[in-house]
Structures are given as C-alpha cells and as structure tokens.
mmCIF file of C-alpha atoms in Angstrom:
data_model
loop_
_atom_site.group_PDB
_atom_site.id
_atom_site.type_symbol
_atom_site.label_atom_id
_atom_site.label_comp_id
_atom_site.label_asym_id
_atom_site.label_seq_id
_atom_site.Cartn_x
_atom_site.Cartn_y
_atom_site.Cartn_z
ATOM 1 C CA ASN A 1 -18.519 8.540 7.157
ATOM 2 C CA ALA A 2 -18.600 5.524 4.943
ATOM 3 C CA GLY A 3 -15.148 4.214 3.911
ATOM 4 C CA VAL A 4 -12.005 2.351 5.038
ATOM 5 C CA THR A 5 -10.630 2.914 8.387
ATOM 6 C CA GLN A 6 -7.169 2.145 9.294
ATOM 7 C CA THR A 7 -5.644 2.392 12.785
ATOM 8 C CA PRO A 8 -3.265 3.312 14.181
ATOM 9 C CA LYS A 9 -1.524 5.814 11.685
ATOM 10 C CA PHE A 10 1.756 5.754 13.017
ATOM 11 C CA GLN A 11 3.575 3.316 14.916
ATOM 12 C CA VAL A 12 7.152 2.517 16.125
ATOM 13 C CA LEU A 13 8.118 -1.019 16.982
ATOM 14 C CA LYS A 14 11.628 -2.632 18.203
ATOM 15 C CA THR A 15 12.725 -5.688 16.284
ATOM 16 C CA GLY A 16 10.980 -8.737 17.327
ATOM 17 C CA GLN A 17 7.947 -7.341 18.717
ATOM 18 C CA SER A 18 4.556 -8.134 17.309
ATOM 19 C CA MET A 19 1.485 -6.046 16.433
ATOM 20 C CA THR A 20 -1.587 -5.888 14.683
ATOM 21 C CA LEU A 21 -2.819 -3.166 12.172
ATOM 22 C CA GLN A 22 -6.514 -2.975 11.974
ATOM 23 C CA CYS A 23 -8.593 -2.098 9.147
ATOM 24 C CA ALA A 24 -12.452 -2.143 9.075
ATOM 25 C CA GLN A 25 -15.085 -1.015 6.286
ATOM 26 C CA ASP A 26 -18.614 -0.261 6.462
ATOM 27 C CA MET A 27 -19.323 -0.564 2.585
ATOM 28 C CA ASN A 28 -20.288 -4.213 2.774
ATOM 29 C CA HIS A 29 -17.389 -4.859 0.085
ATOM 30 C CA GLU A 30 -16.536 -8.408 -0.408
ATOM 31 C CA TYR A 31 -12.829 -8.065 -1.556
ATOM 32 C CA MET A 32 -10.125 -6.443 0.834
ATOM 33 C CA SER A 33 -6.427 -6.392 0.620
ATOM 34 C CA TRP A 34 -3.389 -5.314 2.523
ATOM 35 C CA TYR A 35 -0.559 -3.310 0.551
ATOM 36 C CA ARG A 36 2.843 -2.157 1.404
ATOM 37 C CA GLN A 37 4.210 1.023 -0.297
ATOM 38 C CA ASP A 38 7.824 1.733 -0.381
ATOM 39 C CA PRO A 39 9.818 4.318 -2.133
ATOM 40 C CA GLY A 40 10.214 3.617 -5.942
ATOM 41 C CA MET A 41 8.304 0.469 -5.545
ATOM 42 C CA GLY A 42 4.622 1.429 -5.926
ATOM 43 C CA LEU A 43 1.974 -0.743 -3.909
ATOM 44 C CA ARG A 44 2.744 -4.297 -3.264
ATOM 45 C CA LEU A 45 0.032 -6.829 -2.066
ATOM 46 C CA ILE A 46 0.785 -8.648 0.917
ATOM 47 C CA HIS A 47 -2.545 -10.523 1.530
ATOM 48 C CA TYR A 48 -6.286 -10.361 0.295
ATOM 49 C CA SER A 49 -9.523 -11.624 0.921
ATOM 50 C CA VAL A 50 -12.318 -12.334 -1.093
ATOM 51 C CA GLY A 51 -14.982 -12.955 1.536
ATOM 52 C CA ALA A 52 -15.274 -13.642 5.335
ATOM 53 C CA GLY A 53 -13.186 -16.929 6.138
ATOM 54 C CA ILE A 54 -11.489 -16.725 2.664
ATOM 55 C CA THR A 55 -7.620 -15.240 2.551
ATOM 56 C CA ASP A 56 -4.812 -15.751 0.119
ATOM 57 C CA GLN A 57 -1.405 -14.703 -0.071
ATOM 58 C CA GLY A 58 -0.109 -11.969 -2.379
ATOM 59 C CA GLU A 59 3.320 -10.878 -3.867
ATOM 60 C CA VAL A 60 5.182 -10.242 -0.410
ATOM 61 C CA PRO A 61 3.205 -12.493 2.204
ATOM 62 C CA ASN A 62 6.202 -13.338 4.494
ATOM 63 C CA GLY A 63 6.288 -12.021 7.779
ATOM 64 C CA TYR A 64 2.599 -11.335 7.984
ATOM 65 C CA ASN A 65 -0.662 -12.999 8.669
ATOM 66 C CA VAL A 66 -4.163 -12.346 8.307
ATOM 67 C CA SER A 67 -7.578 -13.453 8.876
ATOM 68 C CA ARG A 68 -11.300 -12.447 7.978
ATOM 69 C CA SER A 69 -13.590 -13.611 10.411
ATOM 70 C CA THR A 70 -16.202 -10.789 9.530
ATOM 71 C CA THR A 71 -17.186 -8.925 6.201
ATOM 72 C CA GLU A 72 -16.109 -5.499 7.824
ATOM 73 C CA ASP A 73 -12.616 -6.365 9.541
ATOM 74 C CA PHE A 74 -9.280 -7.544 8.061
ATOM 75 C CA PRO A 75 -6.518 -7.194 10.503
ATOM 76 C CA LEU A 76 -2.983 -7.676 9.416
ATOM 77 C CA ARG A 77 -0.712 -9.234 11.977
ATOM 78 C CA LEU A 78 3.225 -8.635 12.048
ATOM 79 C CA LEU A 79 4.804 -11.730 13.885
ATOM 80 C CA SER A 80 8.077 -10.643 14.640
ATOM 81 C CA ALA A 81 8.969 -7.040 13.226
ATOM 82 C CA ALA A 82 11.965 -6.570 11.182
ATOM 83 C CA PRO A 83 13.442 -3.312 9.770
ATOM 84 C CA SER A 84 12.558 -4.384 6.298
ATOM 85 C CA GLN A 85 9.139 -4.317 7.339
ATOM 86 C CA THR A 86 9.588 -0.329 7.791
ATOM 87 C CA SER A 87 6.849 1.044 5.346
ATOM 88 C CA VAL A 88 3.588 2.765 4.739
ATOM 89 C CA TYR A 89 0.734 -0.048 4.996
ATOM 90 C CA PHE A 90 -2.544 0.733 3.195
ATOM 91 C CA CYS A 91 -5.843 -1.512 3.482
ATOM 92 C CA ALA A 92 -8.301 -1.472 0.648
ATOM 93 C CA SER A 93 -11.663 -2.655 -0.085
ATOM 94 C CA SER A 94 -13.922 -3.222 -3.265
ATOM 95 C CA ARG A 95 -17.110 -4.505 -4.233
ATOM 96 C CA GLU A 96 -15.852 -5.222 -7.671
ATOM 97 C CA ARG A 97 -14.603 -8.725 -8.653
ATOM 98 C CA THR A 98 -12.142 -7.058 -11.281
ATOM 99 C CA GLY A 99 -10.738 -5.032 -8.428
ATOM 100 C CA GLY A 100 -11.831 -1.720 -9.853
ATOM 101 C CA GLY A 101 -12.719 1.208 -7.764
ATOM 102 C CA TYR A 102 -10.934 0.182 -4.861
ATOM 103 C CA THR A 103 -11.116 2.466 -1.727
ATOM 104 C CA PHE A 104 -7.921 2.759 0.296
ATOM 105 C CA GLY A 105 -7.905 3.633 4.192
ATOM 106 C CA SER A 106 -5.448 6.467 5.022
ATOM 107 C CA GLY A 107 -2.357 4.112 5.490
ATOM 108 C CA THR A 108 -0.258 3.390 8.629
ATOM 109 C CA ARG A 109 3.244 4.181 8.804
ATOM 110 C CA LEU A 110 5.372 1.799 10.560
ATOM 111 C CA THR A 111 8.939 2.164 11.580
ATOM 112 C CA VAL A 112 10.819 -0.956 13.025
ATOM 113 C CA VAL A 113 13.916 -0.075 14.803
ATOM 114 C CA GLU B 1 4.912 -13.009 -12.478
ATOM 115 C CA ASP B 2 2.611 -9.735 -13.387
ATOM 116 C CA LYS B 3 4.305 -6.832 -14.135
ATOM 117 C CA VAL B 4 3.493 -2.896 -14.848
ATOM 118 C CA VAL B 5 5.911 -0.251 -15.796
ATOM 119 C CA GLN B 6 5.022 3.197 -15.863
ATOM 120 C CA SER B 7 6.891 5.961 -17.580
ATOM 121 C CA PRO B 8 8.320 8.628 -17.057
ATOM 122 C CA LEU B 9 9.007 8.229 -13.332
ATOM 123 C CA SER B 10 8.825 11.799 -12.600
ATOM 124 C CA LEU B 11 7.832 14.806 -14.808
ATOM 125 C CA VAL B 12 8.055 18.846 -13.993
ATOM 126 C CA VAL B 13 5.454 20.859 -15.883
ATOM 127 C CA HIS B 14 4.096 24.511 -15.562
ATOM 128 C CA GLU B 15 0.262 25.133 -15.264
ATOM 129 C CA GLY B 16 -1.390 25.099 -18.581
ATOM 130 C CA ASP B 17 0.907 22.396 -20.200
ATOM 131 C CA THR B 18 -0.419 19.079 -21.451
ATOM 132 C CA VAL B 19 0.813 15.779 -19.828
ATOM 133 C CA THR B 20 0.682 12.114 -20.954
ATOM 134 C CA LEU B 21 1.583 9.387 -18.416
ATOM 135 C CA ASN B 22 2.405 5.850 -19.757
ATOM 136 C CA CYS B 23 1.716 2.467 -18.391
ATOM 137 C CA SER B 24 2.470 -0.851 -19.976
ATOM 138 C CA TYR B 25 1.458 -4.130 -18.412
ATOM 139 C CA GLU B 26 2.071 -7.808 -18.407
ATOM 140 C CA VAL B 27 -0.715 -9.371 -16.308
ATOM 141 C CA THR B 28 -1.793 -13.114 -16.320
ATOM 142 C CA ASN B 29 -5.818 -13.423 -17.534
ATOM 143 C CA PHE B 30 -5.888 -9.629 -17.572
ATOM 144 C CA ARG B 31 -9.237 -8.053 -16.800
ATOM 145 C CA SER B 32 -8.919 -4.178 -16.295
ATOM 146 C CA LEU B 33 -6.534 -1.626 -16.293
ATOM 147 C CA LEU B 34 -6.978 1.027 -13.400
ATOM 148 C CA TRP B 35 -5.534 4.651 -12.824
ATOM 149 C CA TYR B 36 -5.115 6.247 -9.311
ATOM 150 C CA LYS B 37 -3.889 9.535 -7.977
ATOM 151 C CA GLN B 38 -2.110 9.861 -4.735
ATOM 152 C CA GLU B 39 -1.524 12.971 -2.792
ATOM 153 C CA LYS B 40 0.208 12.760 0.450
ATOM 154 C CA LYS B 41 -2.176 10.022 1.596
ATOM 155 C CA ALA B 42 -4.344 7.134 0.125
ATOM 156 C CA PRO B 43 -4.659 6.679 -3.497
ATOM 157 C CA THR B 44 -7.868 7.701 -5.203
ATOM 158 C CA PHE B 45 -9.559 5.820 -7.854
ATOM 159 C CA LEU B 46 -9.616 7.495 -11.293
ATOM 160 C CA PHE B 47 -10.581 5.319 -14.059
ATOM 161 C CA MET B 48 -10.915 1.744 -14.899
ATOM 162 C CA LEU B 49 -10.726 0.486 -18.262
ATOM 163 C CA THR B 50 -11.661 -2.686 -19.588
ATOM 164 C CA SER B 51 -12.175 -2.083 -23.498
ATOM 165 C CA SER B 52 -9.525 -1.247 -25.845
ATOM 166 C CA GLY B 53 -9.822 1.976 -27.652
ATOM 167 C CA ILE B 54 -12.570 3.389 -25.446
ATOM 168 C CA GLU B 55 -11.531 6.558 -24.060
ATOM 169 C CA LYS B 56 -12.738 7.493 -20.535
ATOM 170 C CA LYS B 57 -13.096 11.007 -19.450
ATOM 171 C CA SER B 58 -13.261 13.207 -16.530
ATOM 172 C CA GLY B 59 -12.775 16.825 -16.599
ATOM 173 C CA ARG B 60 -9.506 17.375 -17.870
ATOM 174 C CA LEU B 61 -8.138 13.931 -17.438
ATOM 175 C CA SER B 62 -8.645 11.103 -19.982
ATOM 176 C CA SER B 63 -7.348 7.558 -20.581
ATOM 177 C CA ILE B 64 -7.230 4.976 -23.201
ATOM 178 C CA LEU B 65 -6.348 1.377 -23.299
ATOM 179 C CA ASP B 66 -4.663 -0.641 -26.209
ATOM 180 C CA LYS B 67 -4.941 -4.351 -25.433
ATOM 181 C CA LYS B 68 -3.177 -5.464 -28.305
ATOM 182 C CA GLU B 69 -0.121 -3.292 -27.343
ATOM 183 C CA LEU B 70 -0.653 -3.941 -23.601
ATOM 184 C CA PHE B 71 -0.491 -0.339 -22.705
ATOM 185 C CA SER B 72 -2.634 2.618 -21.631
ATOM 186 C CA ILE B 73 -1.881 6.317 -21.332
ATOM 187 C CA LEU B 74 -3.422 9.088 -18.958
ATOM 188 C CA ASN B 75 -3.506 12.600 -20.440
ATOM 189 C CA ILE B 76 -3.969 15.545 -18.225
ATOM 190 C CA THR B 77 -4.903 18.934 -20.170
ATOM 191 C CA ALA B 78 -4.508 22.428 -19.052
ATOM 192 C CA THR B 79 -2.619 21.312 -15.922
ATOM 193 C CA GLN B 80 -3.019 22.924 -12.485
ATOM 194 C CA THR B 81 -0.999 23.090 -9.641
ATOM 195 C CA GLY B 82 -3.580 20.865 -7.870
ATOM 196 C CA ASP B 83 -2.837 17.877 -10.314
ATOM 197 C CA SER B 84 0.513 17.576 -8.538
ATOM 198 C CA ALA B 85 0.609 14.122 -7.090
ATOM 199 C CA VAL B 86 1.845 10.653 -7.733
ATOM 200 C CA TYR B 87 -0.329 8.859 -10.732
ATOM 201 C CA LEU B 88 -0.301 5.016 -9.933
ATOM 202 C CA CYS B 89 -1.293 2.551 -12.867
ATOM 203 C CA ALA B 90 -2.365 -0.891 -11.572
ATOM 204 C CA GLY B 91 -3.298 -4.032 -13.871
ATOM 205 C CA SER B 92 -5.987 -6.461 -12.568
ATOM 206 C CA GLY B 93 -5.870 -10.046 -13.380
ATOM 207 C CA ASN B 94 -7.537 -13.303 -12.428
ATOM 208 C CA ALA B 95 -5.273 -14.696 -9.662
ATOM 209 C CA GLY B 96 -5.612 -18.310 -10.538
ATOM 210 C CA GLY B 97 -8.490 -20.166 -9.262
ATOM 211 C CA THR B 98 -9.887 -17.473 -6.861
ATOM 212 C CA SER B 99 -11.294 -15.288 -9.557
ATOM 213 C CA TYR B 100 -10.210 -12.325 -7.874
ATOM 214 C CA GLY B 101 -8.981 -9.208 -9.432
ATOM 215 C CA LYS B 102 -5.505 -8.985 -7.936
ATOM 216 C CA LEU B 103 -4.044 -5.594 -8.555
ATOM 217 C CA THR B 104 -0.302 -5.133 -9.643
ATOM 218 C CA PHE B 105 0.813 -1.470 -9.406
ATOM 219 C CA GLY B 106 3.367 0.417 -11.208
ATOM 220 C CA GLN B 107 6.153 2.232 -9.672
ATOM 221 C CA GLY B 108 4.071 5.466 -10.178
ATOM 222 C CA THR B 109 4.978 8.682 -11.886
ATOM 223 C CA ILE B 110 5.573 11.907 -9.448
ATOM 224 C CA LEU B 111 3.959 14.843 -11.305
ATOM 225 C CA THR B 112 4.933 18.227 -10.263
ATOM 226 C CA VAL B 113 3.134 21.406 -11.837
ATOM 227 C CA HIS B 114 4.429 24.694 -11.058
ATOM 228 C CA PRO B 115 2.514 28.193 -11.015
#
C-alpha cells in the first residue's frame, strides 16, 4: 500500500545510546519532515527536506541529524539519547509546496530511560 | 516566531450536538491553514484553506478562513461518537529562502462525543 512507513513502532533506549528512526515513502513526494509530539504541545518540526540532498532545521533540531540521499528515504538519527527526547515521532511527506495534504506515518513511540 | 493557538483545548459534547473549534495564527509569509484529525495514531488530513471567506465542506465537517483576522474555525454538525479525536490546526508559511511550506501546529483540541 502506498504511504509513509516508519520503523520501529516502539523503542526503548538508555541515556547516551544512539539510534536511527527510519522513514520511507513510495509516493514520489519531494517534501518530507520529522515531527515530535508531546502532550499538550501539538507537533513540533525537527528537520525537513525539500528534495534529495537538501535538508534544513525546524523548530527543535538539537540532538537530531537527518540526511536525504534518495527521494524515498528520510532517516532521523538521535546522536546521544536523552530523557527529554522521550516522545512520539512522526514522519510526513507531501507533494505540495504549501505543505498541504501531508501524509503522516504511523509514528514511533520512543522512551529514553 | 510562528504561532498557532487553538481553543478550546478540550470539549465534551453529546451525539447530535454541533461544535465549533477555533484556530488563530501568526505565520510569516502565510500560505495556507490546514486541519487534521488524530485518533490514536497518525494525523489524517481534513482541509487546506488558502482563500479568505471560502468555506470548505466534507459531509458534516466544514471550515472557513479569515485572513484579515488571522483565524479559522472548524464546524462539526450532528456529532457522532466516531468524531471523538484530537483536532489539529496548522499554519503553513514560507520558511525564509527555501520556499517550503513549513507547518506550525497548534496544541490541538480534544473532542469527546458521548452517546
């Protein structure tokens, strides 16, 4: 099925560990983003990409890295996990320059202990 | 800094009621206002509004944008228990020189519809 696929769905990390959250889309969308969702704070933009090879920082980029080597994949790397990074992470993609009609992945629930 | 504020933060109604959810925004180089519905998992797209005063409708849901007063409302008529969800509003603006529609989300409104 076409859409945005995120893996893993759940992850528990120890403080200081690193990991990569995977995101892949098969809709040939140019625009991809990573958001984190915390209670009472809506979704906050971490990093985004407007095409292969082009990425930029969002509202809360510290502690995260991204790369976009292909149109399909947009992995998010946690360099040294901290408890403050406990959150639900969503990857999203869109064909629209306006950001409209975003398709979201099903999310990764990350707990850092 | 872009800002989107939703009200109320939570709402409890009974089936058949009509609800109005509010969204005000301050977004640099504003392009569009989007509404999403989130039940348990990922947000699903409802509406995108770019023009002031033009109502978008889908079944019992409708939304309108006021670009002069910088707000939008989402109306749900004849509510059903399946409408229970978090409703998210987001403003899309031009993030500096990248010409990319960066989305700034509000906190969300938690709607609970009782039978």
